[in-house]
């Protein structure tokens, strides 16, 4: 692995721990020799993780849709910024560039990106690991929901189990490296 895609928010969140965890994760990425692929914005936890990687001497690739770049929130100091036509191209390009995926606490966009990665894995479109940073139980409700999709017969546990979970920044990269990759078919 050389590049990790981190899905995170364009907002700071309501507690300083979210920005701080983004900065810490950026430092951990560089310390372990990984480049960052992310959504290309200069604001929120996205901006915090990019700035942290850059300040630590790491490599950052941002992928941002033209419509968001037009709002003047694109990060101008990245090693590489790719402006794409739309959100669909953004996700496809980030998936192409990255060797693994981490989802930090975030909102609807973060969830949508994470679910697309999981869906593509379940369909066999990629064999790359995914991890969830469940900081202070942020994703506990989501994890319960995912368990229920199995109980109700809509998901296979093997597919849900491909999402490694860590409650700490220090543990999320080791969890990602240990995440199982399933070859079990969706159908």
Tab-separated table of C-alpha atoms in Angstrom:
chain	number	residue	atom	x	y	z
A	1	UNK	CA	0.000	0.000	0.000
A	2	UNK	CA	1.178	3.463	-0.820
A	3	UNK	CA	-1.920	5.702	-0.769
A	4	UNK	CA	-4.827	5.718	1.653
A	5	UNK	CA	-8.083	7.479	0.833
A	6	UNK	CA	-9.671	9.159	3.828
A	7	UNK	CA	-13.326	10.097	3.669
A	8	UNK	CA	-14.102	12.955	6.049
A	9	UNK	CA	-16.170	16.092	6.371
A	10	UNK	CA	-16.159	19.552	4.876
A	11	UNK	CA	-17.293	20.714	8.334
A	12	UNK	CA	-15.336	20.857	11.580
A	13	UNK	CA	-17.998	19.093	13.643
A	14	UNK	CA	-19.216	20.366	17.008
A	15	UNK	CA	-16.200	19.273	19.046
A	16	UNK	CA	-12.468	20.003	18.630
A	17	UNK	CA	-11.747	16.257	18.792
A	18	UNK	CA	-12.787	15.869	15.149
A	19	UNK	CA	-10.234	18.366	13.818
A	20	UNK	CA	-7.615	17.018	16.223
A	21	UNK	CA	-8.227	13.418	15.103
A	22	UNK	CA	-7.883	14.496	11.450
A	23	UNK	CA	-4.528	16.115	12.247
A	24	UNK	CA	-3.385	13.032	14.155
A	25	UNK	CA	-4.416	10.704	11.338
A	26	UNK	CA	-2.501	12.860	8.863
A	27	UNK	CA	0.625	12.541	11.001
A	28	UNK	CA	0.135	8.769	11.320
A	29	UNK	CA	-0.176	8.393	7.554
A	30	UNK	CA	3.131	10.151	6.955
A	31	UNK	CA	4.850	8.355	9.846
A	32	UNK	CA	3.904	5.024	8.269
A	33	UNK	CA	4.889	6.099	4.758
A	34	UNK	CA	1.452	6.535	3.176
A	35	UNK	CA	0.245	9.282	0.895
A	36	UNK	CA	-3.230	10.758	1.303
A	37	UNK	CA	-6.029	10.725	-1.255
A	38	UNK	CA	-9.062	12.772	-0.219
A	39	UNK	CA	-11.824	15.074	-1.439
A	40	UNK	CA	-9.627	18.082	-2.216
A	41	UNK	CA	-11.200	20.731	0.039
A	42	UNK	CA	-9.391	23.213	2.276
A	43	UNK	CA	-12.148	23.312	4.903
A	44	UNK	CA	-13.408	21.086	7.710
A	45	UNK	CA	-11.738	17.849	8.672
A	46	UNK	CA	-10.748	17.499	5.003
A	47	UNK	CA	-8.592	20.600	5.203
A	48	UNK	CA	-7.200	19.585	8.592
A	49	UNK	CA	-5.991	16.174	7.438
A	50	UNK	CA	-4.495	17.574	4.216
A	51	UNK	CA	-2.673	20.337	6.089
A	52	UNK	CA	-1.370	17.818	8.623
A	53	UNK	CA	0.017	15.488	5.940
A	54	UNK	CA	1.633	18.415	4.113
A	55	UNK	CA	3.131	19.855	7.332
A	56	UNK	CA	4.589	16.422	8.090
A	57	UNK	CA	6.238	16.244	4.656
A	58	UNK	CA	3.768	13.821	3.096
A	59	UNK	CA	2.113	13.582	-0.306
A	60	UNK	CA	-1.501	14.679	-0.800
A	61	UNK	CA	-3.736	14.125	-3.804
A	62	UNK	CA	-7.107	15.828	-3.770
A	63	UNK	CA	-9.978	15.004	-6.109
A	64	UNK	CA	-12.702	17.623	-6.264
A	65	UNK	CA	-15.724	18.142	-8.536
A	66	UNK	CA	-15.728	21.341	-10.600
A	67	UNK	CA	-18.929	22.549	-8.901
A	68	UNK	CA	-17.248	22.414	-5.481
A	69	UNK	CA	-13.993	23.899	-6.783
A	70	UNK	CA	-16.100	26.787	-8.130
A	71	UNK	CA	-17.126	27.567	-4.524
A	72	UNK	CA	-13.452	28.393	-3.873
A	73	UNK	CA	-12.952	25.679	-1.258
A	74	UNK	CA	-10.384	23.660	-3.233
A	75	UNK	CA	-7.081	23.308	-1.389
A	76	UNK	CA	-4.472	25.295	-3.314
A	77	UNK	CA	-1.394	23.835	-1.606
A	78	UNK	CA	-1.638	20.156	-2.482
A	79	UNK	CA	0.982	18.074	-4.273
A	80	UNK	CA	-1.714	17.177	-6.793
A	81	UNK	CA	-5.273	18.444	-7.221
A	82	UNK	CA	-7.513	16.805	-9.801
A	83	UNK	CA	-10.674	18.662	-10.769
A	84	UNK	CA	-13.289	16.285	-12.184
A	85	UNK	CA	-16.722	16.800	-13.712
A	86	UNK	CA	-18.912	15.506	-10.877
A	87	UNK	CA	-19.214	13.487	-7.666
A	88	UNK	CA	-19.435	10.196	-9.549
A	89	UNK	CA	-16.089	10.818	-11.223
A	90	UNK	CA	-14.628	11.978	-7.902
A	91	UNK	CA	-15.479	8.719	-6.141
A	92	UNK	CA	-14.334	6.568	-9.032
A	93	UNK	CA	-11.029	8.435	-9.251
A	94	UNK	CA	-10.379	8.288	-5.504
A	95	UNK	CA	-11.080	4.543	-5.573
A	96	UNK	CA	-8.699	4.149	-8.488
A	97	UNK	CA	-5.892	6.106	-6.797
A	98	UNK	CA	-6.116	4.558	-3.322
A	99	UNK	CA	-4.950	1.227	-1.954
A	100	UNK	CA	-7.279	1.348	1.061
A	101	UNK	CA	-10.019	3.488	2.607
A	102	UNK	CA	-10.655	5.030	6.017
A	103	UNK	CA	-13.893	6.769	6.958
A	104	UNK	CA	-13.623	9.343	9.734
A	105	UNK	CA	-16.621	10.867	11.512
A	106	UNK	CA	-18.508	12.889	8.929
A	107	UNK	CA	-21.888	13.555	7.408
A	108	UNK	CA	-23.904	12.356	4.446
A	109	UNK	CA	-21.084	12.694	1.907
A	110	UNK	CA	-18.705	10.668	4.067
A	111	UNK	CA	-21.335	7.965	4.508
A	112	UNK	CA	-22.156	7.916	0.812
A	113	UNK	CA	-18.489	7.496	-0.123
A	114	UNK	CA	-17.968	4.763	2.460
A	115	UNK	CA	-21.046	2.844	1.326
A	116	UNK	CA	-20.004	3.011	-2.319
A	117	UNK	CA	-16.593	1.536	-1.428
A	118	UNK	CA	-18.292	-1.247	0.545
A	119	UNK	CA	-20.781	-1.909	-2.243
A	120	UNK	CA	-18.053	-2.101	-4.873
A	121	UNK	CA	-16.158	-4.524	-2.642
A	122	UNK	CA	-19.225	-6.708	-2.200
A	123	UNK	CA	-19.695	-6.752	-5.977
A	124	UNK	CA	-16.047	-7.729	-6.501
A	125	UNK	CA	-15.162	-4.475	-8.294
A	126	UNK	CA	-12.139	-3.979	-6.029
A	127	UNK	CA	-10.228	-5.910	-3.392
A	128	UNK	CA	-9.037	-3.080	-1.182
A	129	UNK	CA	-9.458	-2.849	2.598
A	130	UNK	CA	-11.751	-0.416	4.408
A	131	UNK	CA	-11.779	0.842	7.973
A	132	UNK	CA	-14.028	3.021	10.078
A	133	UNK	CA	-12.703	5.422	12.719
A	134	UNK	CA	-15.395	5.051	15.362
A	135	UNK	CA	-14.187	7.919	17.522
A	136	UNK	CA	-16.037	8.038	20.856
A	137	UNK	CA	-18.703	5.690	19.467
A	138	UNK	CA	-19.613	8.054	16.632
A	139	UNK	CA	-20.625	5.164	14.364
A	140	UNK	CA	-22.161	2.830	16.977
A	141	UNK	CA	-25.676	3.326	15.590
A	142	UNK	CA	-24.488	2.696	12.050
A	143	UNK	CA	-22.702	-0.485	13.103
A	144	UNK	CA	-25.896	-1.703	14.773
A	145	UNK	CA	-27.814	-0.901	11.587
A	146	UNK	CA	-25.296	-2.896	9.506
A	147	UNK	CA	-25.652	-5.878	11.857
A	148	UNK	CA	-29.412	-5.638	11.405
A	149	UNK	CA	-29.083	-5.777	7.601
A	150	UNK	CA	-27.579	-9.240	8.114
A	151	UNK	CA	-30.186	-10.322	10.646
A	152	UNK	CA	-32.923	-9.252	8.244
A	153	UNK	CA	-31.324	-11.127	5.336
A	154	UNK	CA	-30.279	-8.158	3.175
A	155	UNK	CA	-26.512	-8.417	3.684
A	156	UNK	CA	-24.010	-11.178	4.242
A	157	UNK	CA	-21.954	-10.980	7.410
A	158	UNK	CA	-18.781	-11.616	5.380
A	159	UNK	CA	-19.398	-8.383	3.477
A	160	UNK	CA	-20.071	-6.362	6.634
A	161	UNK	CA	-16.959	-7.861	8.227
A	162	UNK	CA	-14.764	-6.337	5.514
A	163	UNK	CA	-15.235	-2.997	7.298
A	164	UNK	CA	-12.592	-2.934	10.041
A	165	UNK	CA	-13.449	-0.714	13.009
A	166	UNK	CA	-11.161	1.169	15.381
A	167	UNK	CA	-12.125	3.558	18.180
A	168	UNK	CA	-8.759	5.337	18.007
A	169	UNK	CA	-6.620	7.148	15.479
A	170	UNK	CA	-3.604	5.070	16.580
A	171	UNK	CA	-5.513	1.856	15.881
A	172	UNK	CA	-7.210	2.656	12.592
A	173	UNK	CA	-4.238	2.050	10.264
A	174	UNK	CA	-3.375	-1.323	11.878
A	175	UNK	CA	-7.092	-2.218	11.644
A	176	UNK	CA	-7.088	-1.257	7.967
A	177	UNK	CA	-4.042	-3.441	7.296
A	178	UNK	CA	-5.755	-6.376	9.012
A	179	UNK	CA	-9.149	-5.865	7.340
A	180	UNK	CA	-10.415	-8.995	5.614
A	181	UNK	CA	-11.078	-9.021	1.890
A	182	UNK	CA	-13.932	-11.333	0.968
A	183	UNK	CA	-14.333	-13.322	-2.196
A	184	UNK	CA	-17.884	-14.323	-1.321
A	185	UNK	CA	-20.281	-13.343	-4.068
A	186	UNK	CA	-23.136	-10.928	-3.401
A	187	UNK	CA	-25.594	-13.293	-5.072
